[in-house]
């Protein structure tokens, strides 16, 4: 009898272990899609599914995301739980490539705008232009940032936040150059820079290196240069056109005359150190440094010593490159329906305005960009206006390779190691070769 009881207890124990393992496996299998249940306003229990979101926000931006955006979204959509994961930018692209290869991606991700076409070419992203409500969402967003999601006839994300570059002047040096207002044209900028350098400054036209096109495109484009045709399919005849040659020759002449900041060839001091210490009359940059430096108690607030203007107009107008981040859904997402709901919501007016006012990020939603409180930030109206004429860098998965080759050629020109026309001819041919692959 005693032996029978022992056998019975053993069987019961084994059964409990089996049930426990089975339940555990079931929970693990569903943990990526099922969140904690929530009680709605009517007292009904709502079963929630998880939306897994990888992002690259900084500390202040993440605080707004956690404390304001997440609660608001989950209140409006109680069927979803937003799981937020902050990803370090260093090495992130390779990490995402690995996740794509192993079908281990999140549902959606905030990514640099130049990555979108690359991952779209890999087949990693959902073409959101095929989803319900896309056209209505698209109409609410700035056209230029929206275009950075376009690839091969589809849109593989939505623009989450945007930025561009404007002209930032040291007010003291600008006044000493004889200007009470920022130069409106390239001719005026050249005149002011010449006067500033003659008065002792280290540079009157800011270019932060030649290794990235982002740094010199505002001048190149505004002076009439082009990269490609309108549909981004050909460099030959555009990058090496007479207009492009003339634009680059103008920038080169500024450098040879000593009007450009020494940062163009990696000289010192740095961009913001130079303008802060009254060495540089003008630089061009995005909006993020104002919040970074403004919160640094060891340095003066840049609003105290700078004034702002659009990129001075050249023959082609006032043109600056588009930067920013897009938000995309992965093909291997476990919750595509929830991810699309979040994409639509996150690019609507209210959350866009919340992020803008809380972080200084420029919204892609046109209504949010006109928020009165947001526009009271002194530099913001200039960025919003500059975006009206901003252009994307070539939205191709081969952009990284194209930019690397082009930038190397341009730097060799400015170091006197390569002929200017030869550099553009070679870069155009190489770029078209990349596009054809």
mmCIF file of C-alpha atoms in Angstrom, residues 22-385:
data_model
loop_
_atom_site.group_PDB
_atom_site.id
_atom_site.type_symbol
_atom_site.label_atom_id
_atom_site.label_comp_id
_atom_site.label_asym_id
_atom_site.label_seq_id
_atom_site.Cartn_x
_atom_site.Cartn_y
_atom_site.Cartn_z
ATOM 1 C CA UNK A 22 3.718 23.080 -21.306
ATOM 2 C CA UNK A 23 2.231 26.270 -19.878
ATOM 3 C CA UNK A 24 5.654 27.879 -19.702
ATOM 4 C CA UNK A 25 6.351 27.032 -23.336
ATOM 5 C CA UNK A 26 2.992 28.396 -24.361
ATOM 6 C CA UNK A 27 3.632 31.629 -22.468
ATOM 7 C CA UNK A 28 7.089 32.019 -24.010
ATOM 8 C CA UNK A 29 5.723 31.394 -27.477
ATOM 9 C CA UNK A 30 3.076 34.066 -27.040
ATOM 10 C CA UNK A 31 5.090 36.568 -25.009
ATOM 11 C CA UNK A 32 6.066 38.491 -28.111
ATOM 12 C CA UNK A 33 2.468 39.149 -29.039
ATOM 13 C CA UNK A 34 0.454 39.111 -25.799
ATOM 14 C CA UNK A 35 0.808 41.902 -23.285
ATOM 15 C CA UNK A 36 -0.679 42.490 -19.865
ATOM 16 C CA UNK A 37 -4.456 42.676 -19.934
ATOM 17 C CA UNK A 38 -6.039 46.038 -19.208
ATOM 18 C CA UNK A 39 -9.398 47.175 -17.893
ATOM 19 C CA UNK A 40 -11.128 49.743 -20.093
ATOM 20 C CA UNK A 41 -13.397 52.583 -19.016
ATOM 21 C CA UNK A 42 -16.402 50.262 -18.890
ATOM 22 C CA UNK A 43 -14.691 47.849 -16.536
ATOM 23 C CA UNK A 44 -14.206 45.289 -19.294
ATOM 24 C CA UNK A 45 -10.958 43.361 -19.468
ATOM 25 C CA UNK A 46 -9.136 44.062 -22.733
ATOM 26 C CA UNK A 47 -6.590 41.505 -23.925
ATOM 27 C CA UNK A 48 -3.578 43.446 -25.156
ATOM 28 C CA UNK A 49 -1.039 42.550 -27.819
ATOM 29 C CA UNK A 50 2.514 43.865 -27.773
ATOM 30 C CA UNK A 51 3.962 46.263 -30.344
ATOM 31 C CA UNK A 52 7.741 45.857 -30.206
ATOM 32 C CA UNK A 53 9.456 49.168 -31.085
ATOM 33 C CA UNK A 54 13.210 49.740 -31.399
ATOM 34 C CA UNK A 55 14.234 53.393 -31.272
ATOM 35 C CA UNK A 56 17.357 55.544 -31.208
ATOM 36 C CA UNK A 57 16.149 58.539 -29.192
ATOM 37 C CA UNK A 58 18.441 60.401 -26.811
ATOM 38 C CA UNK A 59 17.802 60.743 -23.087
ATOM 39 C CA UNK A 60 15.446 63.727 -23.144
ATOM 40 C CA UNK A 61 13.600 62.357 -26.160
ATOM 41 C CA UNK A 62 13.235 58.972 -24.469
ATOM 42 C CA UNK A 63 11.753 60.598 -21.369
ATOM 43 C CA UNK A 64 9.024 62.200 -23.459
ATOM 44 C CA UNK A 65 8.466 58.914 -25.288
ATOM 45 C CA UNK A 66 8.005 56.957 -22.041
ATOM 46 C CA UNK A 67 6.196 59.550 -19.954
ATOM 47 C CA UNK A 68 3.874 61.103 -22.533
ATOM 48 C CA UNK A 69 3.734 59.221 -25.841
ATOM 49 C CA UNK A 70 3.430 55.646 -24.547
ATOM 50 C CA UNK A 71 0.642 56.373 -22.002
ATOM 51 C CA UNK A 72 -1.316 58.449 -24.512
ATOM 52 C CA UNK A 73 -1.135 55.789 -27.224
ATOM 53 C CA UNK A 74 -2.119 52.978 -24.849
ATOM 54 C CA UNK A 75 -5.014 55.064 -23.556
ATOM 55 C CA UNK A 76 -6.341 55.612 -27.072
ATOM 56 C CA UNK A 77 -5.597 52.027 -28.148
ATOM 57 C CA UNK A 78 -6.123 49.862 -25.043
ATOM 58 C CA UNK A 79 -5.769 46.691 -27.116
ATOM 59 C CA UNK A 80 -2.033 47.357 -27.536
ATOM 60 C CA UNK A 81 0.965 47.475 -25.218
ATOM 61 C CA UNK A 82 3.885 49.496 -26.586
ATOM 62 C CA UNK A 83 7.211 47.842 -25.759
ATOM 63 C CA UNK A 84 10.040 50.365 -26.129
ATOM 64 C CA UNK A 85 13.688 49.387 -26.593
ATOM 65 C CA UNK A 86 16.397 52.027 -26.899
ATOM 66 C CA UNK A 87 19.141 50.837 -29.241
ATOM 67 C CA UNK A 88 22.740 52.156 -29.233
ATOM 68 C CA UNK A 89 23.495 53.690 -32.619
ATOM 69 C CA UNK A 90 27.023 52.306 -32.857
ATOM 70 C CA UNK A 91 26.904 49.006 -34.711
ATOM 71 C CA UNK A 92 23.130 49.199 -35.024
ATOM 72 C CA UNK A 93 22.906 48.680 -38.774
ATOM 73 C CA UNK A 94 24.790 45.380 -38.602
ATOM 74 C CA UNK A 95 22.653 44.332 -35.642
ATOM 75 C CA UNK A 96 19.503 44.969 -37.659
ATOM 76 C CA UNK A 97 20.910 43.107 -40.676
ATOM 77 C CA UNK A 98 21.553 40.126 -38.409
ATOM 78 C CA UNK A 99 18.038 40.354 -36.976
ATOM 79 C CA UNK A 100 16.559 40.469 -40.474
ATOM 80 C CA UNK A 101 18.526 37.395 -41.525
ATOM 81 C CA UNK A 102 17.255 35.487 -38.498
ATOM 82 C CA UNK A 103 13.669 36.814 -38.652
ATOM 83 C CA UNK A 104 14.279 38.243 -35.181
ATOM 84 C CA UNK A 105 13.326 41.856 -35.843
ATOM 85 C CA UNK A 106 10.996 43.981 -33.762
ATOM 86 C CA UNK A 107 7.656 45.004 -35.226
ATOM 87 C CA UNK A 108 8.890 48.453 -36.141
ATOM 88 C CA UNK A 109 11.926 50.672 -35.840
ATOM 89 C CA UNK A 110 13.039 54.291 -35.951
ATOM 90 C CA UNK A 111 15.941 54.451 -38.411
ATOM 91 C CA UNK A 112 18.097 57.006 -40.211
ATOM 92 C CA UNK A 113 16.459 58.120 -43.441
ATOM 93 C CA UNK A 114 19.343 56.848 -45.576
ATOM 94 C CA UNK A 115 18.806 53.310 -44.253
ATOM 95 C CA UNK A 116 15.238 52.953 -45.468
ATOM 96 C CA UNK A 117 16.031 52.194 -49.100
ATOM 97 C CA UNK A 118 18.820 49.828 -48.087
ATOM 98 C CA UNK A 119 16.538 47.669 -45.950
ATOM 99 C CA UNK A 120 13.740 47.934 -48.508
ATOM 100 C CA UNK A 121 16.055 46.493 -51.148
ATOM 101 C CA UNK A 122 16.799 43.598 -48.800
ATOM 102 C CA UNK A 123 13.069 42.839 -48.668
ATOM 103 C CA UNK A 124 13.082 43.554 -44.942
ATOM 104 C CA UNK A 125 10.384 46.251 -44.823
ATOM 105 C CA UNK A 126 6.660 46.455 -45.482
ATOM 106 C CA UNK A 127 5.466 48.702 -48.318
ATOM 107 C CA UNK A 128 3.065 50.831 -46.283
ATOM 108 C CA UNK A 129 1.581 52.408 -49.425
ATOM 109 C CA UNK A 130 -0.379 49.149 -49.791
ATOM 110 C CA UNK A 131 -2.020 49.528 -46.361
ATOM 111 C CA UNK A 132 -5.405 51.062 -45.548
ATOM 112 C CA UNK A 133 -5.312 54.780 -44.811
ATOM 113 C CA UNK A 134 -1.910 55.440 -46.353
ATOM 114 C CA UNK A 135 -3.005 58.241 -48.694
ATOM 115 C CA UNK A 136 -4.755 60.107 -45.874
ATOM 116 C CA UNK A 137 -1.609 59.914 -43.746
ATOM 117 C CA UNK A 138 0.662 60.926 -46.631
ATOM 118 C CA UNK A 139 -1.351 64.105 -47.248
ATOM 119 C CA UNK A 140 -0.654 65.287 -43.674
ATOM 120 C CA UNK A 141 3.139 65.044 -43.975
ATOM 121 C CA UNK A 142 5.802 67.230 -45.564
ATOM 122 C CA UNK A 143 6.555 66.020 -49.077
ATOM 123 C CA UNK A 144 10.354 66.141 -48.822
ATOM 124 C CA UNK A 145 10.706 63.922 -45.709
ATOM 125 C CA UNK A 146 8.039 61.619 -47.134
ATOM 126 C CA UNK A 147 10.135 61.125 -50.260
ATOM 127 C CA UNK A 148 12.967 59.575 -48.240
ATOM 128 C CA UNK A 149 10.757 56.503 -47.762
ATOM 129 C CA UNK A 150 10.248 55.966 -51.494
ATOM 130 C CA UNK A 151 11.909 53.014 -53.165
ATOM 131 C CA UNK A 152 11.104 51.100 -56.348
ATOM 132 C CA UNK A 153 7.547 52.412 -56.626
ATOM 133 C CA UNK A 154 6.559 51.998 -52.979
ATOM 134 C CA UNK A 155 6.899 53.677 -49.588
ATOM 135 C CA UNK A 156 8.686 51.629 -46.961
ATOM 136 C CA UNK A 157 7.998 53.765 -43.922
ATOM 137 C CA UNK A 158 6.764 57.150 -42.767
ATOM 138 C CA UNK A 159 8.884 60.184 -41.802
ATOM 139 C CA UNK A 160 8.939 60.364 -38.002
ATOM 140 C CA UNK A 161 10.954 63.523 -37.459
ATOM 141 C CA UNK A 162 12.948 65.654 -39.812
ATOM 142 C CA UNK A 163 15.738 68.176 -39.846
ATOM 143 C CA UNK A 164 17.873 70.175 -42.188
ATOM 144 C CA UNK A 165 20.637 72.767 -41.956
ATOM 145 C CA UNK A 166 20.383 76.528 -41.687
ATOM 146 C CA UNK A 167 22.993 79.271 -41.475
ATOM 147 C CA UNK A 168 24.105 80.141 -37.930
ATOM 148 C CA UNK A 169 26.100 83.338 -37.398
ATOM 149 C CA UNK A 170 28.239 84.712 -34.618
ATOM 150 C CA UNK A 171 26.370 87.980 -34.110
ATOM 151 C CA UNK A 172 29.426 89.938 -32.997
ATOM 152 C CA UNK A 173 31.552 88.932 -36.011
ATOM 153 C CA UNK A 174 28.659 89.448 -38.411
ATOM 154 C CA UNK A 175 28.219 93.002 -37.160
ATOM 155 C CA UNK A 176 31.963 93.633 -37.385
ATOM 156 C CA UNK A 177 31.768 92.523 -41.030
ATOM 157 C CA UNK A 178 29.284 95.335 -41.628
ATOM 158 C CA UNK A 179 26.050 93.301 -41.588
ATOM 159 C CA UNK A 180 23.174 93.855 -39.201
ATOM 160 C CA UNK A 181 21.128 91.046 -40.778
ATOM 161 C CA UNK A 182 22.221 87.603 -42.021
ATOM 162 C CA UNK A 183 23.274 87.583 -45.690
ATOM 163 C CA UNK A 184 20.377 86.765 -47.996
ATOM 164 C CA UNK A 185 22.433 85.703 -51.028
ATOM 165 C CA UNK A 186 25.653 83.848 -51.714
ATOM 166 C CA UNK A 187 27.169 87.084 -52.997
ATOM 167 C CA UNK A 188 26.393 88.790 -49.681
ATOM 168 C CA UNK A 189 27.762 85.814 -47.747
ATOM 169 C CA UNK A 190 31.002 85.970 -49.713
ATOM 170 C CA UNK A 191 31.237 89.721 -49.063
ATOM 171 C CA UNK A 192 30.615 89.274 -45.331
ATOM 172 C CA UNK A 193 33.095 86.398 -45.095
ATOM 173 C CA UNK A 194 35.787 88.417 -46.850
ATOM 174 C CA UNK A 195 35.254 91.342 -44.477
ATOM 175 C CA UNK A 196 35.229 89.049 -41.441
ATOM 176 C CA UNK A 197 38.480 87.323 -42.382
ATOM 177 C CA UNK A 198 40.068 90.710 -43.108
ATOM 178 C CA UNK A 199 39.036 91.776 -39.599
ATOM 179 C CA UNK A 200 40.793 88.762 -38.079
ATOM 180 C CA UNK A 201 38.354 85.840 -37.996
ATOM 181 C CA UNK A 202 39.450 82.315 -38.955
ATOM 182 C CA UNK A 203 36.636 81.822 -41.437
ATOM 183 C CA UNK A 204 33.392 83.329 -42.648
ATOM 184 C CA UNK A 205 31.796 80.352 -44.437
ATOM 185 C CA UNK A 206 31.391 77.172 -42.427
ATOM 186 C CA UNK A 207 31.946 73.701 -43.890
ATOM 187 C CA UNK A 208 32.475 70.878 -41.410
ATOM 188 C CA UNK A 209 34.650 68.572 -43.476
ATOM 189 C CA UNK A 210 34.176 66.965 -46.877
ATOM 190 C CA UNK A 211 33.749 63.350 -45.791
ATOM 191 C CA UNK A 212 29.948 63.570 -45.838
ATOM 192 C CA UNK A 213 27.907 65.302 -48.520
ATOM 193 C CA UNK A 214 25.599 66.608 -45.768
ATOM 194 C CA UNK A 215 28.288 69.159 -44.924
ATOM 195 C CA UNK A 216 28.752 70.815 -48.335
ATOM 196 C CA UNK A 217 25.504 70.134 -50.205
ATOM 197 C CA UNK A 218 23.793 73.359 -48.974
ATOM 198 C CA UNK A 219 26.323 75.407 -50.959
ATOM 199 C CA UNK A 220 26.614 73.002 -53.904
ATOM 200 C CA UNK A 221 22.854 72.775 -54.455
ATOM 201 C CA UNK A 222 22.129 76.463 -53.846
ATOM 202 C CA UNK A 223 24.878 77.423 -56.291
ATOM 203 C CA UNK A 224 23.212 75.316 -58.993
ATOM 204 C CA UNK A 225 24.898 71.934 -58.665
ATOM 205 C CA UNK A 226 22.930 68.695 -58.960
ATOM 206 C CA UNK A 227 23.542 65.071 -58.076
ATOM 207 C CA UNK A 228 21.069 63.211 -60.294
ATOM 208 C CA UNK A 229 18.067 63.547 -62.556
ATOM 209 C CA UNK A 230 14.661 64.090 -60.949
ATOM 210 C CA UNK A 231 13.883 60.406 -60.442
ATOM 211 C CA UNK A 232 17.316 59.616 -58.948
ATOM 212 C CA UNK A 233 18.270 57.131 -61.680
ATOM 213 C CA UNK A 234 21.268 58.822 -63.344
ATOM 214 C CA UNK A 235 24.335 60.776 -62.189
ATOM 215 C CA UNK A 236 26.083 61.150 -65.551
ATOM 216 C CA UNK A 237 25.292 64.556 -67.041
ATOM 217 C CA UNK A 238 24.080 65.919 -63.707
ATOM 218 C CA UNK A 239 26.808 65.486 -61.097
ATOM 219 C CA UNK A 240 29.396 66.383 -63.745
ATOM 220 C CA UNK A 241 27.321 69.005 -65.587
ATOM 221 C CA UNK A 242 28.640 72.518 -66.210
ATOM 222 C CA UNK A 243 26.340 73.816 -63.473
ATOM 223 C CA UNK A 244 27.802 71.326 -60.988
ATOM 224 C CA UNK A 245 31.357 72.131 -62.065
ATOM 225 C CA UNK A 246 30.690 75.862 -61.634
ATOM 226 C CA UNK A 247 29.141 75.334 -58.197
ATOM 227 C CA UNK A 248 32.095 73.325 -56.937
ATOM 228 C CA UNK A 249 34.577 75.777 -58.484
ATOM 229 C CA UNK A 250 32.933 78.582 -56.491
ATOM 230 C CA UNK A 251 33.282 76.657 -53.220
ATOM 231 C CA UNK A 252 36.887 75.800 -54.098
ATOM 232 C CA UNK A 253 37.645 79.469 -54.784
ATOM 233 C CA UNK A 254 36.302 80.370 -51.327
ATOM 234 C CA UNK A 255 38.600 77.798 -49.782
ATOM 235 C CA UNK A 256 41.632 78.970 -51.745
ATOM 236 C CA UNK A 257 40.946 82.563 -50.682
ATOM 237 C CA UNK A 258 40.795 81.520 -47.030
ATOM 238 C CA UNK A 259 37.125 82.366 -46.551
ATOM 239 C CA UNK A 260 36.074 78.872 -45.424
ATOM 240 C CA UNK A 261 36.553 77.627 -41.868
ATOM 241 C CA UNK A 262 39.590 75.315 -41.428
ATOM 242 C CA UNK A 263 37.186 72.521 -40.481
ATOM 243 C CA UNK A 264 36.722 71.893 -44.220
ATOM 244 C CA UNK A 265 39.938 69.823 -44.098
ATOM 245 C CA UNK A 266 39.584 68.699 -40.487
ATOM 246 C CA UNK A 267 41.268 71.773 -39.011
ATOM 247 C CA UNK A 268 40.597 73.259 -35.589
ATOM 248 C CA UNK A 269 38.790 74.621 -33.678
ATOM 249 C CA UNK A 270 35.599 72.621 -34.135
ATOM 250 C CA UNK A 271 32.427 74.125 -35.567
ATOM 251 C CA UNK A 272 30.718 75.231 -32.366
ATOM 252 C CA UNK A 273 33.933 75.951 -30.489
ATOM 253 C CA UNK A 274 34.902 78.275 -33.322
ATOM 254 C CA UNK A 275 31.675 80.226 -33.378
ATOM 255 C CA UNK A 276 31.416 80.297 -29.574
ATOM 256 C CA UNK A 277 34.932 81.734 -29.199
ATOM 257 C CA UNK A 278 34.515 84.401 -31.896
ATOM 258 C CA UNK A 279 36.726 82.611 -34.437
ATOM 259 C CA UNK A 280 34.095 81.737 -37.073
ATOM 260 C CA UNK A 281 31.560 84.187 -38.443
ATOM 261 C CA UNK A 282 29.217 81.522 -39.826
ATOM 262 C CA UNK A 283 28.543 77.802 -39.699
ATOM 263 C CA UNK A 284 25.625 75.693 -40.894
ATOM 264 C CA UNK A 285 24.094 72.996 -38.734
ATOM 265 C CA UNK A 286 20.974 71.154 -37.616
ATOM 266 C CA UNK A 287 18.778 72.048 -34.633
ATOM 267 C CA UNK A 288 20.058 69.491 -32.122
ATOM 268 C CA UNK A 289 23.111 71.450 -30.960
ATOM 269 C CA UNK A 290 20.990 74.242 -29.547
ATOM 270 C CA UNK A 291 19.389 71.912 -27.006
ATOM 271 C CA UNK A 292 22.666 70.067 -26.322
ATOM 272 C CA UNK A 293 24.716 73.213 -25.693
ATOM 273 C CA UNK A 294 21.837 75.056 -24.059
ATOM 274 C CA UNK A 295 21.710 72.412 -21.317
ATOM 275 C CA UNK A 296 25.500 72.429 -20.764
ATOM 276 C CA UNK A 297 26.058 74.604 -17.696
ATOM 277 C CA UNK A 298 29.779 74.849 -18.442
ATOM 278 C CA UNK A 299 29.239 76.625 -21.763
ATOM 279 C CA UNK A 300 27.339 79.758 -22.784
ATOM 280 C CA UNK A 301 23.887 79.337 -24.258
ATOM 281 C CA UNK A 302 24.253 79.556 -28.061
ATOM 282 C CA UNK A 303 21.119 81.691 -28.193
ATOM 283 C CA UNK A 304 23.120 84.419 -26.451
ATOM 284 C CA UNK A 305 25.724 84.844 -29.202
ATOM 285 C CA UNK A 306 24.140 83.637 -32.454
ATOM 286 C CA UNK A 307 21.617 84.804 -35.023
ATOM 287 C CA UNK A 308 20.039 82.641 -37.699
ATOM 288 C CA UNK A 309 19.200 82.755 -41.372
ATOM 289 C CA UNK A 310 18.247 80.506 -44.230
ATOM 290 C CA UNK A 311 21.029 79.131 -46.392
ATOM 291 C CA UNK A 312 21.852 82.185 -48.570
ATOM 292 C CA UNK A 313 20.269 82.045 -52.008
ATOM 293 C CA UNK A 314 22.346 81.135 -55.009
ATOM 294 C CA UNK A 315 21.328 80.743 -58.672
ATOM 295 C CA UNK A 316 19.182 77.719 -57.726
ATOM 296 C CA UNK A 317 17.664 79.253 -54.595
ATOM 297 C CA UNK A 318 18.161 78.364 -50.933
ATOM 298 C CA UNK A 319 18.511 74.581 -50.711
ATOM 299 C CA UNK A 320 19.622 72.338 -47.877
ATOM 300 C CA UNK A 321 19.651 68.549 -47.426
ATOM 301 C CA UNK A 322 17.010 66.653 -45.511
ATOM 302 C CA UNK A 323 17.994 64.686 -42.444
ATOM 303 C CA UNK A 324 15.958 62.891 -39.848
ATOM 304 C CA UNK A 325 14.511 59.504 -39.054
ATOM 305 C CA UNK A 326 11.833 57.316 -40.589
ATOM 306 C CA UNK A 327 9.720 54.670 -38.886
ATOM 307 C CA UNK A 328 9.231 51.363 -40.694
ATOM 308 C CA UNK A 329 7.508 48.000 -40.209
ATOM 309 C CA UNK A 330 9.546 44.835 -40.698
ATOM 310 C CA UNK A 331 8.296 42.020 -42.897
ATOM 311 C CA UNK A 332 8.979 39.602 -40.040
ATOM 312 C CA UNK A 333 6.912 41.675 -37.583
ATOM 313 C CA UNK A 334 4.623 39.615 -35.354
ATOM 314 C CA UNK A 335 2.118 42.442 -34.959
ATOM 315 C CA UNK A 336 1.886 44.232 -38.301
ATOM 316 C CA UNK A 337 -1.652 45.446 -37.651
ATOM 317 C CA UNK A 338 -0.676 47.087 -34.365
ATOM 318 C CA UNK A 339 2.519 48.472 -35.870
ATOM 319 C CA UNK A 340 0.570 50.184 -38.663
ATOM 320 C CA UNK A 341 -1.861 51.668 -36.136
ATOM 321 C CA UNK A 342 1.090 53.106 -34.222
ATOM 322 C CA UNK A 343 2.740 54.475 -37.379
ATOM 323 C CA UNK A 344 -0.442 56.291 -38.376
ATOM 324 C CA UNK A 345 -0.978 57.619 -34.868
ATOM 325 C CA UNK A 346 2.658 58.641 -34.264
ATOM 326 C CA UNK A 347 2.690 60.804 -37.398
ATOM 327 C CA UNK A 348 -0.597 62.522 -36.508
ATOM 328 C CA UNK A 349 -0.719 66.061 -35.140
ATOM 329 C CA UNK A 350 -0.953 65.536 -31.356
ATOM 330 C CA UNK A 351 1.964 63.130 -30.735
ATOM 331 C CA UNK A 352 4.089 65.005 -33.260
ATOM 332 C CA UNK A 353 3.463 68.274 -31.397
ATOM 333 C CA UNK A 354 4.216 66.633 -28.039
ATOM 334 C CA UNK A 355 7.600 65.382 -29.254
ATOM 335 C CA UNK A 356 8.389 68.726 -30.884
ATOM 336 C CA UNK A 357 7.649 70.820 -27.801
ATOM 337 C CA UNK A 358 9.313 68.370 -25.439
ATOM 338 C CA UNK A 359 12.485 67.754 -27.419
ATOM 339 C CA UNK A 360 12.903 70.337 -30.192
ATOM 340 C CA UNK A 361 12.629 67.629 -32.858
ATOM 341 C CA UNK A 362 11.068 69.024 -36.017
ATOM 342 C CA UNK A 363 7.766 67.311 -36.804
ATOM 343 C CA UNK A 364 6.944 65.852 -40.191
ATOM 344 C CA UNK A 365 3.246 66.522 -39.688
ATOM 345 C CA UNK A 366 2.488 69.897 -41.289
ATOM 346 C CA UNK A 367 -0.078 70.947 -38.681
ATOM 347 C CA UNK A 368 2.202 70.051 -35.769
ATOM 348 C CA UNK A 369 5.000 72.089 -37.346
ATOM 349 C CA UNK A 370 2.794 75.175 -37.019
ATOM 350 C CA UNK A 371 2.158 74.674 -33.292
ATOM 351 C CA UNK A 372 2.401 78.119 -31.680
ATOM 352 C CA UNK A 373 4.369 76.960 -28.632
ATOM 353 C CA UNK A 374 6.844 75.059 -30.804
ATOM 354 C CA UNK A 375 7.376 78.043 -33.096
ATOM 355 C CA UNK A 376 8.270 80.230 -30.111
ATOM 356 C CA UNK A 377 11.627 78.443 -29.904
ATOM 357 C CA UNK A 378 13.828 81.101 -31.597
ATOM 358 C CA UNK A 379 15.566 78.932 -34.199
ATOM 359 C CA UNK A 380 12.644 76.654 -35.070
ATOM 360 C CA UNK A 381 10.855 78.874 -37.653
ATOM 361 C CA UNK A 382 14.041 78.987 -39.747
ATOM 362 C CA UNK A 383 14.298 75.206 -39.887
ATOM 363 C CA UNK A 384 10.620 74.835 -40.709
ATOM 364 C CA UNK A 385 10.941 77.351 -43.546
#
